[in-house]
Amino acid sequence: MMRAVWHAQIAGIVVLSSLLAPVADACAPEAGSSHGVLKVIDGETLLLDDGQEVRLIGALAPKPDVPSQDAADWPPAREARQALDTLVAGRSVQLRYEVRRRDRYGRMLAQVHVTRRDDASADDAVWLQERLIRDGHARAYALPGNAGCIGALMAAEAAARAARRGLWRRDAYRVRDADDVGALLKLAGRFAIVEGRVAEVTRAQRTTYVNFGADWRRDFTASLANTIVDRSDGGAARMSGLKGKTIRVRGWIERRNGPMIALSAPDEIEVLDEVGEVARP
């Protein structure tokens, strides 16, 4: 059964570096091969010494605001790439896997560890996704089959956001208000973190809908497939219990009547009321 952790992240949470490798080992349990790095392609992709590309699943690097703009010229994207290049320069990386190992482009999907030097011990390992997110060079996300590490990565993100590191200094990456429907619609196709109070939770035949307004045809909604809900700890009861609570959700905005985010895992829901956190950092 999928383990679901219903997050109530406290701003400023710091994951101690000595614990990072065990955390990543637990959430990505299958150890893969070790490689040298030939090239950093962008802030979330490496070219390995066997010619394969690996995507740092769970750490979403910034993309240009204007689709036609070269990512190399967009400061947050450039900073993310430079940060990753510094972390892997002259070092080997080890891959760790969850369920889903490749994306539709054939790239490997892995949690990636790098050692500081050739004779480094396990305690010296750096979990690349966590480091990039904690330093404000990426945001945390999940995909079906790759959701086990989202809790630790969201904790790292909360610390970066509270400290206004990296991309969190820019208004474009702020946490969005669920009531600002017009602004959310303008973000269609883009990743966003959205916060608001849940008006209603409705379970349909295949999908559970978390509605943030009275009119589901217009207002912001988050959805989660019932197959995922039913495999999670607490399942439908946990989802229905969200009514009236202030939560954060994350994902890619779609236009389905009003704006919608289709969640990949229950762990992408942060219940803010549980720690009294209602103000957006």
mmCIF file of C-alpha atoms in Angstrom:
data_model
loop_
_atom_site.group_PDB
_atom_site.id
_atom_site.type_symbol
_atom_site.label_atom_id
_atom_site.label_comp_id
_atom_site.label_asym_id
_atom_site.label_seq_id
_atom_site.Cartn_x
_atom_site.Cartn_y
_atom_site.Cartn_z
ATOM 1 C CA MET A 1 0.000 0.000 0.000
ATOM 2 C CA MET A 2 1.216 3.487 -0.796
ATOM 3 C CA ARG A 3 2.312 5.380 2.293
ATOM 4 C CA ALA A 4 0.674 8.817 2.337
ATOM 5 C CA VAL A 5 2.034 11.576 4.528
ATOM 6 C CA TRP A 6 -0.299 14.553 4.861
ATOM 7 C CA HIS A 7 2.146 17.385 5.189
ATOM 8 C CA ALA A 8 1.848 20.421 7.381
ATOM 9 C CA GLN A 9 5.229 21.973 6.655
ATOM 10 C CA ILE A 10 6.659 24.488 9.093
ATOM 11 C CA ALA A 11 8.690 27.239 7.396
ATOM 12 C CA GLY A 12 12.345 26.949 8.202
ATOM 13 C CA ILE A 13 12.505 23.152 8.493
ATOM 14 C CA VAL A 14 16.090 22.086 7.887
ATOM 15 C CA VAL A 15 17.079 18.528 7.028
ATOM 16 C CA LEU A 16 20.475 17.823 8.544
ATOM 17 C CA SER A 17 23.065 16.909 5.919
ATOM 18 C CA SER A 18 24.084 13.783 7.776
ATOM 19 C CA LEU A 19 20.533 12.455 7.367
ATOM 20 C CA LEU A 20 20.097 13.188 3.676
ATOM 21 C CA ALA A 21 21.525 9.964 2.279
ATOM 22 C CA PRO A 22 19.399 7.706 4.543
ATOM 23 C CA VAL A 23 16.281 9.731 3.686
ATOM 24 C CA ALA A 24 16.884 9.420 -0.039
ATOM 25 C CA ASP A 25 17.705 5.719 0.319
ATOM 26 C CA ALA A 26 14.368 5.143 2.042
ATOM 27 C CA CYS A 27 12.216 7.011 -0.473
ATOM 28 C CA ALA A 28 14.069 5.700 -3.545
ATOM 29 C CA PRO A 29 14.835 2.153 -2.387
ATOM 30 C CA GLU A 30 16.393 0.614 -5.506
ATOM 31 C CA ALA A 31 20.095 1.332 -5.860
ATOM 32 C CA GLY A 32 21.327 1.871 -9.400
ATOM 33 C CA SER A 33 24.697 2.294 -11.040
ATOM 34 C CA SER A 34 27.386 4.925 -10.496
ATOM 35 C CA HIS A 35 28.565 7.213 -13.286
ATOM 36 C CA GLY A 36 30.768 10.093 -14.183
ATOM 37 C CA VAL A 37 29.067 13.227 -15.476
ATOM 38 C CA LEU A 38 29.958 14.373 -18.984
ATOM 39 C CA LYS A 39 27.775 17.453 -19.041
ATOM 40 C CA VAL A 40 25.128 19.404 -17.137
ATOM 41 C CA ILE A 41 22.379 19.891 -19.715
ATOM 42 C CA ASP A 42 20.176 22.136 -17.566
ATOM 43 C CA GLY A 43 19.253 22.636 -13.930
ATOM 44 C CA GLU A 44 17.616 19.223 -13.654
ATOM 45 C CA THR A 45 19.308 17.014 -16.284
ATOM 46 C CA LEU A 46 22.726 15.354 -16.517
ATOM 47 C CA LEU A 47 24.488 13.598 -19.389
ATOM 48 C CA LEU A 48 26.285 10.551 -17.981
ATOM 49 C CA ASP A 49 29.445 8.798 -19.086
ATOM 50 C CA ASP A 50 27.471 6.008 -20.784
ATOM 51 C CA GLY A 51 25.690 8.503 -23.042
ATOM 52 C CA GLN A 52 22.383 8.369 -21.181
ATOM 53 C CA GLU A 53 20.568 11.365 -19.716
ATOM 54 C CA VAL A 54 19.190 11.357 -16.178
ATOM 55 C CA ARG A 55 16.494 13.712 -15.005
ATOM 56 C CA LEU A 56 16.631 14.738 -11.360
ATOM 57 C CA ILE A 57 13.069 13.693 -10.686
ATOM 58 C CA GLY A 58 11.321 15.702 -7.984
ATOM 59 C CA ALA A 59 13.343 18.909 -8.431
ATOM 60 C CA LEU A 60 11.789 21.261 -10.987
ATOM 61 C CA ALA A 61 14.312 23.797 -12.231
ATOM 62 C CA PRO A 62 13.098 27.264 -13.307
ATOM 63 C CA LYS A 63 12.018 27.832 -16.884
ATOM 64 C CA PRO A 64 11.927 31.176 -18.750
ATOM 65 C CA ASP A 65 8.779 33.258 -18.346
ATOM 66 C CA VAL A 66 8.642 33.684 -22.132
ATOM 67 C CA PRO A 67 8.636 30.327 -24.008
ATOM 68 C CA SER A 68 10.825 31.686 -26.799
ATOM 69 C CA GLN A 69 13.504 32.885 -24.383
ATOM 70 C CA ASP A 70 16.697 30.846 -24.193
ATOM 71 C CA ALA A 71 16.933 29.200 -20.768
ATOM 72 C CA ALA A 72 20.654 30.021 -20.713
ATOM 73 C CA ASP A 73 19.715 33.711 -20.661
ATOM 74 C CA TRP A 74 17.042 33.433 -17.953
ATOM 75 C CA PRO A 75 18.767 34.211 -14.603
ATOM 76 C CA PRO A 76 16.989 31.630 -12.365
ATOM 77 C CA ALA A 77 17.543 28.888 -14.969
ATOM 78 C CA ARG A 78 21.162 29.895 -15.422
ATOM 79 C CA GLU A 79 21.739 29.953 -11.657
ATOM 80 C CA ALA A 80 20.193 26.484 -11.272
ATOM 81 C CA ARG A 81 22.411 25.056 -13.994
ATOM 82 C CA GLN A 82 25.508 26.641 -12.481
ATOM 83 C CA ALA A 83 24.618 25.308 -9.023
ATOM 84 C CA LEU A 84 24.214 21.790 -10.387
ATOM 85 C CA ASP A 85 27.457 22.078 -12.354
ATOM 86 C CA THR A 86 29.318 23.066 -9.171
ATOM 87 C CA LEU A 87 27.880 20.121 -7.245
ATOM 88 C CA VAL A 88 28.837 17.453 -9.804
ATOM 89 C CA ALA A 89 32.101 18.848 -11.228
ATOM 90 C CA GLY A 90 34.781 16.139 -11.175
ATOM 91 C CA ARG A 91 32.664 13.770 -9.109
ATOM 92 C CA SER A 92 30.739 10.580 -9.661
ATOM 93 C CA VAL A 93 27.037 10.168 -9.073
ATOM 94 C CA GLN A 94 24.948 7.235 -7.933
ATOM 95 C CA LEU A 95 21.382 6.725 -9.073
ATOM 96 C CA ARG A 96 18.490 5.497 -6.948
ATOM 97 C CA TYR A 97 15.098 4.522 -8.310
ATOM 98 C CA GLU A 98 11.443 4.322 -7.354
ATOM 99 C CA VAL A 99 8.807 2.655 -9.549
ATOM 100 C CA ARG A 100 8.989 4.692 -12.733
ATOM 101 C CA ARG A 101 12.475 4.744 -14.250
ATOM 102 C CA ARG A 102 12.120 6.604 -17.560
ATOM 103 C CA ASP A 103 10.147 9.498 -18.987
ATOM 104 C CA ARG A 104 8.563 9.678 -22.413
ATOM 105 C CA TYR A 105 11.786 11.050 -23.886
ATOM 106 C CA GLY A 106 13.804 8.050 -22.725
ATOM 107 C CA ARG A 107 15.618 9.894 -19.954
ATOM 108 C CA MET A 108 16.241 8.034 -16.721
ATOM 109 C CA LEU A 109 14.269 9.238 -13.688
ATOM 110 C CA ALA A 110 16.294 8.914 -10.509
ATOM 111 C CA GLN A 111 17.212 10.390 -7.182
ATOM 112 C CA VAL A 112 20.869 11.272 -7.576
ATOM 113 C CA HIS A 113 23.636 11.296 -4.966
ATOM 114 C CA VAL A 114 27.100 12.755 -5.432
ATOM 115 C CA THR A 115 30.125 12.321 -3.198
ATOM 116 C CA ARG A 116 32.346 15.276 -2.368
ATOM 117 C CA ARG A 117 35.558 13.430 -3.217
ATOM 118 C CA ASP A 118 36.678 10.020 -4.410
ATOM 119 C CA ASP A 119 37.419 8.731 -0.905
ATOM 120 C CA ALA A 120 34.272 10.184 0.684
ATOM 121 C CA SER A 121 32.251 8.143 3.123
ATOM 122 C CA ALA A 122 28.507 7.630 2.862
ATOM 123 C CA ASP A 123 27.995 10.469 5.346
ATOM 124 C CA ASP A 124 29.609 12.880 2.865
ATOM 125 C CA ALA A 125 27.098 12.131 0.123
ATOM 126 C CA VAL A 126 25.004 15.006 -1.222
ATOM 127 C CA TRP A 127 21.458 14.335 -2.376
ATOM 128 C CA LEU A 128 21.307 16.591 -5.421
ATOM 129 C CA GLN A 129 17.548 17.133 -5.516
ATOM 130 C CA GLU A 130 17.362 18.115 -1.861
ATOM 131 C CA ARG A 131 20.359 20.434 -2.116
ATOM 132 C CA LEU A 132 19.097 22.249 -5.203
ATOM 133 C CA ILE A 133 15.665 22.750 -3.636
ATOM 134 C CA ARG A 134 17.050 23.791 -0.244
ATOM 135 C CA ASP A 135 19.271 26.372 -1.941
ATOM 136 C CA GLY A 136 16.314 27.812 -3.852
ATOM 137 C CA HIS A 137 17.252 26.551 -7.328
ATOM 138 C CA ALA A 138 14.244 24.248 -7.836
ATOM 139 C CA ARG A 139 10.749 23.459 -6.586
ATOM 140 C CA ALA A 140 9.519 20.093 -5.302
ATOM 141 C CA TYR A 141 7.021 18.044 -7.290
ATOM 142 C CA ALA A 142 5.882 14.466 -7.792
ATOM 143 C CA LEU A 143 4.828 12.261 -10.669
ATOM 144 C CA PRO A 144 2.883 8.981 -10.459
ATOM 145 C CA GLY A 145 5.428 6.304 -9.638
ATOM 146 C CA ASN A 146 7.889 8.879 -8.287
ATOM 147 C CA ALA A 147 6.251 10.356 -5.200
ATOM 148 C CA GLY A 148 8.139 8.697 -2.347
ATOM 149 C CA CYS A 149 10.605 11.547 -1.788
ATOM 150 C CA ILE A 150 8.163 14.436 -2.037
ATOM 151 C CA GLY A 151 7.840 14.907 1.738
ATOM 152 C CA ALA A 152 11.554 15.472 2.316
ATOM 153 C CA LEU A 153 11.815 17.670 -0.769
ATOM 154 C CA MET A 154 8.857 19.817 0.294
ATOM 155 C CA ALA A 155 10.465 20.306 3.700
ATOM 156 C CA ALA A 156 13.624 21.544 1.981
ATOM 157 C CA GLU A 157 11.503 23.854 -0.151
ATOM 158 C CA ALA A 158 9.743 25.293 2.906
ATOM 159 C CA ALA A 159 13.110 26.249 4.381
ATOM 160 C CA ALA A 160 14.240 27.881 1.118
ATOM 161 C CA ARG A 161 10.985 29.773 0.730
ATOM 162 C CA ALA A 162 11.072 31.083 4.316
ATOM 163 C CA ALA A 163 14.650 32.288 3.820
ATOM 164 C CA ARG A 164 13.809 33.724 0.362
ATOM 165 C CA ARG A 165 16.680 31.892 -1.271
ATOM 166 C CA GLY A 166 17.165 31.756 -5.011
ATOM 167 C CA LEU A 167 13.964 31.729 -7.041
ATOM 168 C CA TRP A 168 11.895 32.581 -3.936
ATOM 169 C CA ARG A 169 13.166 36.156 -4.190
ATOM 170 C CA ARG A 170 11.122 36.501 -7.395
ATOM 171 C CA ASP A 171 7.441 37.318 -7.392
ATOM 172 C CA ALA A 172 6.818 34.977 -10.327
ATOM 173 C CA TYR A 173 7.379 31.945 -8.056
ATOM 174 C CA ARG A 174 5.249 33.065 -5.103
ATOM 175 C CA VAL A 175 2.558 30.870 -3.597
ATOM 176 C CA ARG A 176 -0.668 31.700 -5.453
ATOM 177 C CA ASP A 177 -4.094 32.476 -3.979
ATOM 178 C CA ALA A 178 -6.794 29.958 -4.906
ATOM 179 C CA ASP A 179 -9.360 32.774 -5.032
ATOM 180 C CA ASP A 180 -7.444 34.640 -7.758
ATOM 181 C CA VAL A 181 -9.018 32.622 -10.552
ATOM 182 C CA GLY A 182 -8.101 35.034 -13.340
ATOM 183 C CA ALA A 183 -4.409 34.975 -12.448
ATOM 184 C CA LEU A 184 -4.412 31.177 -12.219
ATOM 185 C CA LEU A 185 -5.977 30.836 -15.660
ATOM 186 C CA LYS A 186 -3.130 32.912 -17.082
ATOM 187 C CA LEU A 187 -0.724 30.287 -15.686
ATOM 188 C CA ALA A 188 -2.253 27.436 -17.708
ATOM 189 C CA GLY A 189 0.474 24.994 -18.675
ATOM 190 C CA ARG A 190 2.815 26.202 -15.949
ATOM 191 C CA PHE A 191 3.717 24.770 -12.554
ATOM 192 C CA ALA A 192 2.312 26.591 -9.526
ATOM 193 C CA ILE A 193 1.835 26.246 -5.780
ATOM 194 C CA VAL A 194 -1.673 27.309 -4.774
ATOM 195 C CA GLU A 195 -3.104 27.981 -1.321
ATOM 196 C CA GLY A 196 -6.683 28.417 -0.159
ATOM 197 C CA ARG A 197 -9.542 27.178 1.993
ATOM 198 C CA VAL A 198 -11.402 24.084 0.793
ATOM 199 C CA ALA A 199 -15.102 24.670 0.146
ATOM 200 C CA GLU A 200 -16.086 21.100 -0.711
ATOM 201 C CA VAL A 201 -14.645 17.658 -1.479
ATOM 202 C CA THR A 202 -16.526 15.538 -4.012
ATOM 203 C CA ARG A 203 -15.817 11.949 -4.996
ATOM 204 C CA ALA A 204 -16.909 11.064 -8.525
ATOM 205 C CA GLN A 205 -16.610 7.691 -10.262
ATOM 206 C CA ARG A 206 -12.896 7.955 -11.041
ATOM 207 C CA THR A 207 -11.688 11.154 -9.426
ATOM 208 C CA THR A 208 -11.883 13.032 -6.136
ATOM 209 C CA TYR A 209 -12.242 16.797 -6.552
ATOM 210 C CA VAL A 210 -11.140 19.350 -3.974
ATOM 211 C CA ASN A 211 -13.094 22.529 -4.709
ATOM 212 C CA PHE A 212 -11.883 25.904 -3.462
ATOM 213 C CA GLY A 213 -15.050 27.823 -4.365
ATOM 214 C CA ALA A 214 -18.806 27.450 -4.607
ATOM 215 C CA ASP A 215 -18.838 27.172 -8.407
ATOM 216 C CA TRP A 216 -16.739 24.233 -9.588
ATOM 217 C CA ARG A 217 -17.297 25.308 -13.202
ATOM 218 C CA ARG A 218 -15.383 28.517 -12.560
ATOM 219 C CA ASP A 219 -13.344 28.308 -9.350
ATOM 220 C CA PHE A 220 -10.008 26.648 -8.711
ATOM 221 C CA THR A 221 -10.053 22.874 -8.164
ATOM 222 C CA ALA A 222 -7.491 20.203 -7.348
ATOM 223 C CA SER A 223 -8.101 16.583 -8.311
ATOM 224 C CA LEU A 224 -6.677 13.193 -7.425
ATOM 225 C CA ALA A 225 -7.433 9.859 -9.091
ATOM 226 C CA ASN A 226 -9.447 7.531 -6.865
ATOM 227 C CA THR A 227 -7.042 4.685 -7.557
ATOM 228 C CA ILE A 228 -4.352 6.761 -5.818
ATOM 229 C CA VAL A 229 -6.692 7.906 -3.040
ATOM 230 C CA ASP A 230 -7.731 4.341 -2.244
ATOM 231 C CA ARG A 231 -4.129 3.092 -2.059
ATOM 232 C CA SER A 232 -3.147 5.830 0.387
ATOM 233 C CA ASP A 233 -3.211 5.660 4.161
ATOM 234 C CA GLY A 234 -6.599 6.963 5.304
ATOM 235 C CA GLY A 235 -7.778 7.284 1.731
ATOM 236 C CA ALA A 236 -11.214 8.767 1.146
ATOM 237 C CA ALA A 237 -11.662 9.756 4.800
ATOM 238 C CA ARG A 238 -8.551 11.907 4.674
ATOM 239 C CA MET A 239 -9.694 13.589 1.496
ATOM 240 C CA SER A 240 -13.193 14.334 2.776
ATOM 241 C CA GLY A 241 -11.636 15.699 5.978
ATOM 242 C CA LEU A 242 -10.028 18.521 3.993
ATOM 243 C CA LYS A 243 -13.320 20.432 3.805
ATOM 244 C CA GLY A 244 -13.016 23.754 5.581
ATOM 245 C CA LYS A 245 -9.239 23.532 5.950
ATOM 246 C CA THR A 246 -6.576 25.774 4.477
ATOM 247 C CA ILE A 247 -4.254 23.751 2.282
ATOM 248 C CA ARG A 248 -1.548 24.108 -0.346
ATOM 249 C CA VAL A 249 -1.389 22.033 -3.502
ATOM 250 C CA ARG A 250 1.131 21.964 -6.330
ATOM 251 C CA GLY A 251 1.270 20.964 -9.963
ATOM 252 C CA TRP A 252 0.640 22.136 -13.503
ATOM 253 C CA ILE A 253 -2.345 24.434 -14.038
ATOM 254 C CA GLU A 254 -4.906 23.156 -16.560
ATOM 255 C CA ARG A 255 -8.024 24.808 -17.952
ATOM 256 C CA ARG A 256 -10.940 22.518 -17.085
ATOM 257 C CA ASN A 257 -13.835 24.903 -16.780
ATOM 258 C CA GLY A 258 -11.904 26.937 -14.206
ATOM 259 C CA PRO A 259 -8.222 26.382 -13.355
ATOM 260 C CA MET A 260 -7.322 22.909 -12.063
ATOM 261 C CA ILE A 261 -4.293 21.018 -10.794
ATOM 262 C CA ALA A 262 -4.309 17.230 -11.192
ATOM 263 C CA LEU A 263 -2.284 15.971 -8.224
ATOM 264 C CA SER A 264 0.096 13.045 -8.540
ATOM 265 C CA ALA A 265 0.058 12.004 -4.878
ATOM 266 C CA PRO A 266 -1.711 12.814 -1.595
ATOM 267 C CA ASP A 267 1.663 13.979 -0.284
ATOM 268 C CA GLU A 268 1.363 17.049 -2.520
ATOM 269 C CA ILE A 269 -1.353 18.322 -0.174
ATOM 270 C CA GLU A 270 -0.097 20.446 2.734
ATOM 271 C CA VAL A 271 -2.672 20.998 5.479
ATOM 272 C CA LEU A 272 -1.673 24.345 6.927
ATOM 273 C CA ASP A 273 -4.283 24.523 9.704
ATOM 274 C CA GLU A 274 -2.565 21.679 11.548
ATOM 275 C CA VAL A 275 0.308 23.967 12.482
ATOM 276 C CA GLY A 276 -1.572 27.259 12.324
ATOM 277 C CA GLU A 277 0.324 28.372 9.222
ATOM 278 C CA VAL A 278 -1.973 30.446 7.035
ATOM 279 C CA ALA A 279 0.202 33.308 5.798
ATOM 280 C CA ARG A 280 2.128 32.764 2.607
ATOM 281 C CA PRO A 281 5.876 33.329 3.063
#
